[in-house]
Each structure stands twice: as C-alpha cells, then as structure tokens.
Short mmCIF file of the N, C-alpha and C atoms (twelve columns), coordinates in Angstrom:
data_MODEL
# 
_entry.id   MODEL 
# 
loop_
_atom_site.group_PDB 
_atom_site.id 
_atom_site.type_symbol 
_atom_site.label_atom_id 
_atom_site.label_alt_id 
_atom_site.label_comp_id 
_atom_site.label_asym_id 
_atom_site.label_seq_id 
_atom_site.Cartn_x 
_atom_site.Cartn_y 
_atom_site.Cartn_z 
_atom_site.pdbx_PDB_model_num 
ATOM 1   N N  . MET A 1   -16.560 -4.271  4.892   1 
ATOM 2   C CA . MET A 1   -15.159 -3.918  4.933   1 
ATOM 3   C C  . MET A 1   -14.814 -3.176  3.646   1 
ATOM 4   N N  . ILE A 2   -13.973 -2.176  3.774   1 
ATOM 5   C CA . ILE A 2   -13.485 -1.384  2.649   1 
ATOM 6   C C  . ILE A 2   -11.989 -1.677  2.499   1 
ATOM 7   N N  . ILE A 3   -11.567 -1.937  1.275   1 
ATOM 8   C CA . ILE A 3   -10.152 -2.205  1.022   1 
ATOM 9   C C  . ILE A 3   -9.591  -1.084  0.154   1 
ATOM 10  N N  . TYR A 4   -8.559  -0.460  0.673   1 
ATOM 11  C CA . TYR A 4   -7.797  0.550   -0.056  1 
ATOM 12  C C  . TYR A 4   -6.627  -0.212  -0.659  1 
ATOM 13  N N  . ASN A 5   -6.677  -0.440  -1.954  1 
ATOM 14  C CA . ASN A 5   -5.679  -1.246  -2.644  1 
ATOM 15  C C  . ASN A 5   -4.710  -0.331  -3.388  1 
ATOM 16  N N  . VAL A 6   -3.435  -0.462  -3.080  1 
ATOM 17  C CA . VAL A 6   -2.405  0.307   -3.775  1 
ATOM 18  C C  . VAL A 6   -1.527  -0.684  -4.520  1 
ATOM 19  N N  . THR A 7   -1.556  -0.617  -5.838  1 
ATOM 20  C CA . THR A 7   -0.747  -1.492  -6.671  1 
ATOM 21  C C  . THR A 7   0.495   -0.722  -7.085  1 
ATOM 22  N N  . SER A 8   1.658   -1.332  -6.812  1 
ATOM 23  C CA . SER A 8   2.928   -0.642  -7.061  1 
ATOM 24  C C  . SER A 8   3.864   -1.507  -7.889  1 
ATOM 25  N N  . GLN A 9   4.415   -0.886  -8.917  1 
ATOM 26  C CA . GLN A 9   5.473   -1.521  -9.691  1 
ATOM 27  C C  . GLN A 9   6.791   -1.003  -9.126  1 
ATOM 28  N N  . VAL A 10  7.657   -1.936  -8.734  1 
ATOM 29  C CA . VAL A 10  8.903   -1.609  -8.040  1 
ATOM 30  C C  . VAL A 10  10.066  -2.096  -8.889  1 
ATOM 31  N N  . THR A 11  11.059  -1.236  -9.128  1 
ATOM 32  C CA . THR A 11  12.189  -1.681  -9.943  1 
ATOM 33  C C  . THR A 11  12.937  -2.812  -9.250  1 
ATOM 34  N N  . HIS A 12  13.529  -3.670  -10.067 1 
ATOM 35  C CA . HIS A 12  14.291  -4.804  -9.533  1 
ATOM 36  C C  . HIS A 12  15.390  -4.333  -8.582  1 
ATOM 37  N N  . GLU A 13  16.021  -3.215  -8.893  1 
ATOM 38  C CA . GLU A 13  17.162  -2.725  -8.114  1 
ATOM 39  C C  . GLU A 13  16.808  -2.425  -6.662  1 
ATOM 40  N N  . ILE A 14  15.613  -1.981  -6.412  1 
ATOM 41  C CA . ILE A 14  15.250  -1.599  -5.041  1 
ATOM 42  C C  . ILE A 14  14.236  -2.532  -4.397  1 
ATOM 43  N N  . GLN A 15  13.828  -3.563  -5.107  1 
ATOM 44  C CA . GLN A 15  12.755  -4.432  -4.631  1 
ATOM 45  C C  . GLN A 15  12.993  -4.931  -3.204  1 
ATOM 46  N N  . GLU A 16  14.158  -5.457  -2.918  1 
ATOM 47  C CA . GLU A 16  14.429  -5.998  -1.585  1 
ATOM 48  C C  . GLU A 16  14.401  -4.909  -0.520  1 
ATOM 49  N N  . ASN A 17  15.029  -3.760  -0.785  1 
ATOM 50  C CA . ASN A 17  15.018  -2.654  0.178   1 
ATOM 51  C C  . ASN A 17  13.614  -2.104  0.390   1 
ATOM 52  N N  . TRP A 18  12.867  -1.966  -0.700  1 
ATOM 53  C CA . TRP A 18  11.491  -1.477  -0.612  1 
ATOM 54  C C  . TRP A 18  10.657  -2.399  0.267   1 
ATOM 55  N N  . PHE A 19  10.747  -3.710  0.005   1 
ATOM 56  C CA . PHE A 19  9.952   -4.682  0.749   1 
ATOM 57  C C  . PHE A 19  10.293  -4.659  2.240   1 
ATOM 58  N N  . LYS A 20  11.575  -4.647  2.569   1 
ATOM 59  C CA . LYS A 20  11.990  -4.597  3.983   1 
ATOM 60  C C  . LYS A 20  11.500  -3.312  4.642   1 
ATOM 61  N N  . TRP A 21  11.633  -2.199  3.953   1 
ATOM 62  C CA . TRP A 21  11.201  -0.904  4.488   1 
ATOM 63  C C  . TRP A 21  9.692   -0.890  4.711   1 
ATOM 64  N N  . MET A 22  8.945   -1.434  3.741   1 
ATOM 65  C CA . MET A 22  7.489   -1.486  3.884   1 
ATOM 66  C C  . MET A 22  7.108   -2.306  5.118   1 
ATOM 67  N N  . GLN A 23  7.710   -3.466  5.294   1 
ATOM 68  C CA . GLN A 23  7.364   -4.350  6.405   1 
ATOM 69  C C  . GLN A 23  7.809   -3.823  7.764   1 
ATOM 70  N N  . SER A 24  9.006   -3.283  7.821   1 
ATOM 71  C CA . SER A 24  9.558   -2.917  9.131   1 
ATOM 72  C C  . SER A 24  9.237   -1.489  9.560   1 
ATOM 73  N N  . TYR A 25  8.968   -0.600  8.608   1 
ATOM 74  C CA . TYR A 25  8.759   0.804   8.953   1 
ATOM 75  C C  . TYR A 25  7.392   1.329   8.511   1 
ATOM 76  N N  . TYR A 26  7.127   1.264   7.221   1 
ATOM 77  C CA . TYR A 26  5.962   1.950   6.672   1 
ATOM 78  C C  . TYR A 26  4.625   1.365   7.139   1 
ATOM 79  N N  . ILE A 27  4.442   0.065   6.996   1 
ATOM 80  C CA . ILE A 27  3.171   -0.542  7.376   1 
ATOM 81  C C  . ILE A 27  2.908   -0.405  8.875   1 
ATOM 82  N N  . PRO A 28  3.898   -0.662  9.746   1 
ATOM 83  C CA . PRO A 28  3.635   -0.409  11.173  1 
ATOM 84  C C  . PRO A 28  3.219   1.040   11.451  1 
ATOM 85  N N  . LYS A 29  3.829   1.984   10.722  1 
ATOM 86  C CA . LYS A 29  3.482   3.399   10.890  1 
ATOM 87  C C  . LYS A 29  2.032   3.664   10.474  1 
ATOM 88  N N  . VAL A 30  1.611   3.088   9.362   1 
ATOM 89  C CA . VAL A 30  0.234   3.276   8.901   1 
ATOM 90  C C  . VAL A 30  -0.739  2.632   9.886   1 
ATOM 91  N N  . LEU A 31  -0.407  1.453   10.395  1 
ATOM 92  C CA . LEU A 31  -1.285  0.786   11.361  1 
ATOM 93  C C  . LEU A 31  -1.457  1.608   12.636  1 
ATOM 94  N N  . LEU A 32  -0.458  2.372   13.004  1 
ATOM 95  C CA . LEU A 32  -0.551  3.219   14.196  1 
ATOM 96  C C  . LEU A 32  -1.600  4.323   14.062  1 
ATOM 97  N N  . THR A 33  -2.013  4.632   12.829  1 
ATOM 98  C CA . THR A 33  -3.057  5.643   12.638  1 
ATOM 99  C C  . THR A 33  -4.418  5.136   13.115  1 
ATOM 100 N N  . LEU A 34  -4.545  3.827   13.249  1 
ATOM 101 C CA . LEU A 34  -5.776  3.154   13.697  1 
ATOM 102 C C  . LEU A 34  -6.930  3.228   12.693  1 
ATOM 103 N N  . TYR A 35  -6.657  3.643   11.460  1 
ATOM 104 C CA . TYR A 35  -7.698  3.664   10.441  1 
ATOM 105 C C  . TYR A 35  -7.888  2.301   9.790   1 
ATOM 106 N N  . PHE A 36  -6.889  1.429   9.918   1 
ATOM 107 C CA . PHE A 36  -6.938  0.119   9.274   1 
ATOM 108 C C  . PHE A 36  -6.769  -0.978  10.303  1 
ATOM 109 N N  . LYS A 37  -7.496  -2.074  10.085  1 
ATOM 110 C CA . LYS A 37  -7.402  -3.191  11.023  1 
ATOM 111 C C  . LYS A 37  -6.404  -4.233  10.544  1 
ATOM 112 N N  . ASP A 38  -6.008  -4.161  9.281   1 
ATOM 113 C CA . ASP A 38  -5.147  -5.192  8.709   1 
ATOM 114 C C  . ASP A 38  -4.543  -4.650  7.422   1 
ATOM 115 N N  . ILE A 39  -3.289  -5.006  7.161   1 
ATOM 116 C CA . ILE A 39  -2.645  -4.624  5.906   1 
ATOM 117 C C  . ILE A 39  -1.929  -5.855  5.365   1 
ATOM 118 N N  . THR A 40  -2.133  -6.141  4.086   1 
ATOM 119 C CA . THR A 40  -1.555  -7.313  3.448   1 
ATOM 120 C C  . THR A 40  -0.749  -6.881  2.225   1 
ATOM 121 N N  . ILE A 41  0.425   -7.494  2.039   1 
ATOM 122 C CA . ILE A 41  1.208   -7.277  0.820   1 
ATOM 123 C C  . ILE A 41  1.080   -8.529  -0.032  1 
ATOM 124 N N  . LEU A 42  0.692   -8.343  -1.285  1 
ATOM 125 C CA . LEU A 42  0.563   -9.447  -2.238  1 
ATOM 126 C C  . LEU A 42  1.457   -9.166  -3.430  1 
ATOM 127 N N  . LYS A 43  2.084   -10.194 -3.947  1 
ATOM 128 C CA . LYS A 43  2.871   -10.037 -5.170  1 
ATOM 129 C C  . LYS A 43  2.002   -10.475 -6.333  1 
ATOM 130 N N  . VAL A 44  1.914   -9.629  -7.346  1 
ATOM 131 C CA . VAL A 44  1.168   -9.979  -8.545  1 
ATOM 132 C C  . VAL A 44  1.946   -11.095 -9.226  1 
ATOM 133 N N  . SER A 45  1.278   -12.219 -9.394  1 
ATOM 134 C CA . SER A 45  1.952   -13.430 -9.853  1 
ATOM 135 C C  . SER A 45  1.593   -13.709 -11.302 1 
ATOM 136 N N  . MET A 46  2.436   -13.211 -12.181 1 
ATOM 137 C CA . MET A 46  2.288   -13.506 -13.605 1 
ATOM 138 C C  . MET A 46  3.641   -13.250 -14.247 1 
ATOM 139 N N  . ASP A 47  3.878   -13.897 -15.340 1 
ATOM 140 C CA . ASP A 47  5.137   -13.692 -16.042 1 
ATOM 141 C C  . ASP A 47  5.183   -12.258 -16.545 1 
ATOM 142 N N  . GLN A 48  6.178   -11.534 -16.053 1 
ATOM 143 C CA . GLN A 48  6.287   -10.127 -16.415 1 
ATOM 144 C C  . GLN A 48  7.690   -9.834  -16.934 1 
ATOM 145 N N  . PRO A 49  7.778   -9.290  -18.121 1 
ATOM 146 C CA . PRO A 49  9.097   -8.869  -18.609 1 
ATOM 147 C C  . PRO A 49  9.530   -7.548  -17.967 1 
ATOM 148 N N  . ILE A 50  8.615   -6.964  -17.205 1 
ATOM 149 C CA . ILE A 50  8.879   -5.679  -16.566 1 
ATOM 150 C C  . ILE A 50  9.141   -5.883  -15.083 1 
ATOM 151 N N  . ASP A 51  9.253   -4.810  -14.352 1 
ATOM 152 C CA . ASP A 51  9.543   -4.870  -12.925 1 
ATOM 153 C C  . ASP A 51  8.419   -5.545  -12.149 1 
ATOM 154 N N  . PRO A 52  8.764   -6.131  -10.981 1 
ATOM 155 C CA . PRO A 52  7.744   -6.801  -10.170 1 
ATOM 156 C C  . PRO A 52  6.675   -5.828  -9.684  1 
ATOM 157 N N  . THR A 53  5.468   -6.367  -9.501  1 
ATOM 158 C CA . THR A 53  4.325   -5.573  -9.088  1 
ATOM 159 C C  . THR A 53  3.739   -6.165  -7.819  1 
ATOM 160 N N  . PHE A 54  3.375   -5.282  -6.897  1 
ATOM 161 C CA . PHE A 54  2.807   -5.687  -5.624  1 
ATOM 162 C C  . PHE A 54  1.484   -4.962  -5.409  1 
ATOM 163 N N  . ALA A 55  0.561   -5.637  -4.719  1 
ATOM 164 C CA . ALA A 55  -0.691  -5.014  -4.303  1 
ATOM 165 C C  . ALA A 55  -0.686  -4.984  -2.782  1 
ATOM 166 N N  . ILE A 56  -0.846  -3.805  -2.230  1 
ATOM 167 C CA . ILE A 56  -0.930  -3.660  -0.780  1 
ATOM 168 C C  . ILE A 56  -2.380  -3.341  -0.462  1 
ATOM 169 N N  . GLN A 57  -2.983  -4.186  0.367   1 
ATOM 170 C CA . GLN A 57  -4.392  -4.024  0.702   1 
ATOM 171 C C  . GLN A 57  -4.523  -3.573  2.145   1 
ATOM 172 N N  . TYR A 58  -5.034  -2.370  2.297   1 
ATOM 173 C CA . TYR A 58  -5.277  -1.766  3.602   1 
ATOM 174 C C  . TYR A 58  -6.752  -1.967  3.905   1 
ATOM 175 N N  . LYS A 59  -7.081  -2.728  4.944   1 
ATOM 176 C CA . LYS A 59  -8.479  -3.059  5.236   1 
ATOM 177 C C  . LYS A 59  -9.029  -2.151  6.330   1 
ATOM 178 N N  . ALA A 60  -10.020 -1.355  5.946   1 
ATOM 179 C CA . ALA A 60  -10.679 -0.434  6.878   1 
ATOM 180 C C  . ALA A 60  -12.069 -0.977  7.210   1 
ATOM 181 N N  . CYS A 61  -12.571 -0.634  8.373   1 
ATOM 182 C CA . CYS A 61  -13.905 -1.094  8.785   1 
ATOM 183 C C  . CYS A 61  -15.022 -0.332  8.083   1 
ATOM 184 N N  . SER A 62  -14.742 0.897   7.651   1 
ATOM 185 C CA . SER A 62  -15.806 1.704   7.055   1 
ATOM 186 C C  . SER A 62  -15.253 2.669   6.007   1 
ATOM 187 N N  . LYS A 63  -16.160 3.142   5.169   1 
ATOM 188 C CA . LYS A 63  -15.796 4.171   4.183   1 
ATOM 189 C C  . LYS A 63  -15.322 5.433   4.895   1 
ATOM 190 N N  . GLU A 64  -15.939 5.722   6.032   1 
ATOM 191 C CA . GLU A 64  -15.579 6.921   6.796   1 
ATOM 192 C C  . GLU A 64  -14.137 6.837   7.303   1 
ATOM 193 N N  . ASP A 65  -13.737 5.653   7.793   1 
ATOM 194 C CA . ASP A 65  -12.349 5.477   8.243   1 
ATOM 195 C C  . ASP A 65  -11.377 5.697   7.094   1 
ATOM 196 N N  . LEU A 66  -11.681 5.110   5.949   1 
ATOM 197 C CA . LEU A 66  -10.804 5.286   4.793   1 
ATOM 198 C C  . LEU A 66  -10.754 6.744   4.379   1 
ATOM 199 N N  . GLN A 67  -11.900 7.384   4.305   1 
ATOM 200 C CA . GLN A 67  -11.926 8.786   3.880   1 
ATOM 201 C C  . GLN A 67  -11.161 9.669   4.849   1 
ATOM 202 N N  . CYS A 68  -11.293 9.395   6.133   1 
ATOM 203 C CA . CYS A 68  -10.565 10.168  7.133   1 
ATOM 204 C C  . CYS A 68  -9.059  9.996   6.943   1 
ATOM 205 N N  . TYR A 69  -8.616  8.762   6.711   1 
ATOM 206 C CA . TYR A 69  -7.194  8.514   6.444   1 
ATOM 207 C C  . TYR A 69  -6.743  9.284   5.211   1 
ATOM 208 N N  . LEU A 70  -7.509  9.184   4.143   1 
ATOM 209 C CA . LEU A 70  -7.136  9.864   2.900   1 
ATOM 210 C C  . LEU A 70  -7.074  11.378  3.079   1 
ATOM 211 N N  . ASN A 71  -7.946  11.923  3.917   1 
ATOM 212 C CA . ASN A 71  -7.990  13.363  4.146   1 
ATOM 213 C C  . ASN A 71  -6.910  13.864  5.101   1 
ATOM 214 N N  . THR A 72  -6.376  12.990  5.934   1 
ATOM 215 C CA . THR A 72  -5.442  13.442  6.965   1 
ATOM 216 C C  . THR A 72  -4.021  12.913  6.816   1 
ATOM 217 N N  . GLU A 73  -3.858  11.632  6.672   1 
ATOM 218 C CA . GLU A 73  -2.534  11.014  6.721   1 
ATOM 219 C C  . GLU A 73  -1.946  10.644  5.359   1 
ATOM 220 N N  . ALA A 74  -2.783  10.281  4.423   1 
ATOM 221 C CA . ALA A 74  -2.323  9.696   3.163   1 
ATOM 222 C C  . ALA A 74  -1.343  10.587  2.407   1 
ATOM 223 N N  . VAL A 75  -1.597  11.867  2.371   1 
ATOM 224 C CA . VAL A 75  -0.715  12.763  1.606   1 
ATOM 225 C C  . VAL A 75  0.717   12.708  2.138   1 
ATOM 226 N N  . TYR A 76  0.871   12.623  3.452   1 
ATOM 227 C CA . TYR A 76  2.208   12.559  4.049   1 
ATOM 228 C C  . TYR A 76  2.858   11.207  3.786   1 
ATOM 229 N N  . HIS A 77  2.062   10.157  3.853   1 
ATOM 230 C CA . HIS A 77  2.598   8.816   3.621   1 
ATOM 231 C C  . HIS A 77  3.035   8.640   2.168   1 
ATOM 232 N N  . LYS A 78  2.227   9.145   1.246   1 
ATOM 233 C CA . LYS A 78  2.582   9.060   -0.175  1 
ATOM 234 C C  . LYS A 78  3.865   9.854   -0.453  1 
ATOM 235 N N  . LYS A 79  3.979   11.012  0.151   1 
ATOM 236 C CA . LYS A 79  5.177   11.835  -0.026  1 
ATOM 237 C C  . LYS A 79  6.408   11.134  0.518   1 
ATOM 238 N N  . GLU A 80  6.251   10.464  1.641   1 
ATOM 239 C CA . GLU A 80  7.380   9.756   2.240   1 
ATOM 240 C C  . GLU A 80  7.888   8.653   1.312   1 
ATOM 241 N N  . ILE A 81  6.977   7.914   0.703   1 
ATOM 242 C CA . ILE A 81  7.393   6.867   -0.251  1 
ATOM 243 C C  . ILE A 81  8.089   7.509   -1.440  1 
ATOM 244 N N  . HIS A 82  7.509   8.576   -1.959  1 
ATOM 245 C CA . HIS A 82  8.119   9.236   -3.118  1 
ATOM 246 C C  . HIS A 82  9.488   9.823   -2.775  1 
ATOM 247 N N  . ASP A 83  9.612   10.437  -1.616  1 
ATOM 248 C CA . ASP A 83  10.902  11.009  -1.209  1 
ATOM 249 C C  . ASP A 83  11.971  9.924   -1.069  1 
ATOM 250 N N  . LYS A 84  11.583  8.750   -0.608  1 
ATOM 251 C CA . LYS A 84  12.548  7.670   -0.383  1 
ATOM 252 C C  . LYS A 84  12.907  6.935   -1.678  1 
ATOM 253 N N  . PHE A 85  11.922  6.675   -2.541  1 
ATOM 254 C CA . PHE A 85  12.163  5.825   -3.703  1 
ATOM 255 C C  . PHE A 85  11.970  6.515   -5.055  1 
ATOM 256 N N  . GLY A 86  11.417  7.708   -5.057  1 
ATOM 257 C CA . GLY A 86  11.246  8.455   -6.300  1 
ATOM 258 C C  . GLY A 86  10.439  7.696   -7.342  1 
ATOM 259 N N  . GLU A 87  10.904  7.754   -8.560  1 
ATOM 260 C CA . GLU A 87  10.204  7.131   -9.690  1 
ATOM 261 C C  . GLU A 87  10.492  5.638   -9.790  1 
ATOM 262 N N  . GLN A 88  11.214  5.090   -8.834  1 
ATOM 263 C CA . GLN A 88  11.491  3.645   -8.843  1 
ATOM 264 C C  . GLN A 88  10.290  2.844   -8.337  1 
ATOM 265 N N  . VAL A 89  9.294   3.539   -7.804  1 
ATOM 266 C CA . VAL A 89  8.044   2.914   -7.382  1 
ATOM 267 C C  . VAL A 89  6.902   3.712   -8.017  1 
ATOM 268 N N  . LEU A 90  6.151   3.052   -8.887  1 
ATOM 269 C CA . LEU A 90  5.010   3.692   -9.543  1 
ATOM 270 C C  . LEU A 90  3.747   3.007   -9.053  1 
ATOM 271 N N  . SER A 91  2.781   3.786   -8.588  1 
ATOM 272 C CA . SER A 91  1.599   3.215   -7.942  1 
ATOM 273 C C  . SER A 91  0.302   3.799   -8.473  1 
ATOM 274 N N  . PHE A 92  -0.755  3.004   -8.325  1 
ATOM 275 C CA . PHE A 92  -2.113  3.509   -8.533  1 
ATOM 276 C C  . PHE A 92  -3.008  2.885   -7.466  1 
ATOM 277 N N  . GLU A 93  -4.114  3.556   -7.187  1 
ATOM 278 C CA . GLU A 93  -5.000  3.164   -6.089  1 
ATOM 279 C C  . GLU A 93  -6.375  2.767   -6.603  1 
ATOM 280 N N  . THR A 94  -6.979  1.815   -5.886  1 
ATOM 281 C CA . THR A 94  -8.379  1.488   -6.095  1 
ATOM 282 C C  . THR A 94  -9.024  1.315   -4.726  1 
ATOM 283 N N  . HIS A 95  -10.300 1.597   -4.648  1 
ATOM 284 C CA . HIS A 95  -11.065 1.403   -3.413  1 
ATOM 285 C C  . HIS A 95  -12.048 0.276   -3.687  1 
ATOM 286 N N  . LEU A 96  -12.012 -0.750  -2.842  1 
ATOM 287 C CA . LEU A 96  -12.855 -1.920  -3.031  1 
ATOM 288 C C  . LEU A 96  -13.766 -2.092  -1.828  1 
ATOM 289 N N  . GLU A 97  -14.974 -2.541  -2.067  1 
ATOM 290 C CA . GLU A 97  -15.916 -2.798  -0.974  1 
ATOM 291 C C  . GLU A 97  -16.279 -4.274  -0.982  1 
ATOM 292 N N  . LEU A 98  -16.089 -4.936  0.142   1 
ATOM 293 C CA . LEU A 98  -16.454 -6.340  0.275   1 
ATOM 294 C C  . LEU A 98  -17.972 -6.458  0.259   1 
ATOM 295 N N  . VAL A 99  -18.510 -7.185  -0.710  1 
ATOM 296 C CA . VAL A 99  -19.954 -7.345  -0.803  1 
ATOM 297 C C  . VAL A 99  -20.395 -8.783  -0.488  1 
ATOM 298 N N  . SER A 100 -19.465 -9.734  -0.563  1 
ATOM 299 C CA . SER A 100 -19.789 -11.116 -0.240  1 
ATOM 300 C C  . SER A 100 -18.501 -11.875 0.027   1 
ATOM 301 N N  . LYS A 101 -18.579 -12.817 0.968   1 
ATOM 302 C CA . LYS A 101 -17.422 -13.664 1.274   1 
ATOM 303 C C  . LYS A 101 -17.933 -15.051 1.603   1 
ATOM 304 N N  . GLN A 102 -17.327 -16.049 0.985   1 
ATOM 305 C CA . GLN A 102 -17.688 -17.438 1.254   1 
ATOM 306 C C  . GLN A 102 -16.447 -18.189 1.678   1 
ATOM 307 N N  . SER A 103 -16.590 -19.052 2.639   1 
ATOM 308 C CA . SER A 103 -15.451 -19.839 3.120   1 
ATOM 309 C C  . SER A 103 -15.644 -21.294 2.796   1 
# 
C-alpha cells in the first residue's frame, strides 16, 4: 500500500469550515477518482502555540495509482483548496510505502 500524506496547518478561524468542507465535499470528490481505496483525517496531537495541524492520508493500492492521480487530478484538487482557503491552509506532502504491519 502507498500512502499519500498531506499535512496541513489550518488557521483557527477556518478550522471548522475547512474540516466540514473536507469531509462533505473534498474527500468524497477525491474518492470518486477511484485512485484511492481509503482516506483518513488525523489531527496532529501535540501542544501547539500555533494553528492546528492535520494529516490526511490517501491510501492507494499501488505507486502507479498514486502517480496517475498526481499526473491527472491532483493539480486541480490542490488549486481548489487554494482558491477556497488561500494562505489559511499551508500544506506539504510525503509519499509513504507500507513495508510491514503487525496487529
């Protein structure tokens, strides 16, 4: 499994609107692309004097699925977030590969 992790710092002023929009509109839209089998929102849990930070993990079955998404849909999705929230949401991306899992 490949995880496309987007960590976003969201200003306090828009946090609630951002979260609702992500859950009700954005994530369902990304799932409709069929490149990801699961998307999870995690809140970074540590004492922060700054704005809250979230990690959104998009789980793809293969590197090829992720690359196809990045080459086709991602630019439009990133623009949509920027157009809606501007500099109130600052993000960076990492690509993770599951190498072991124990239950």
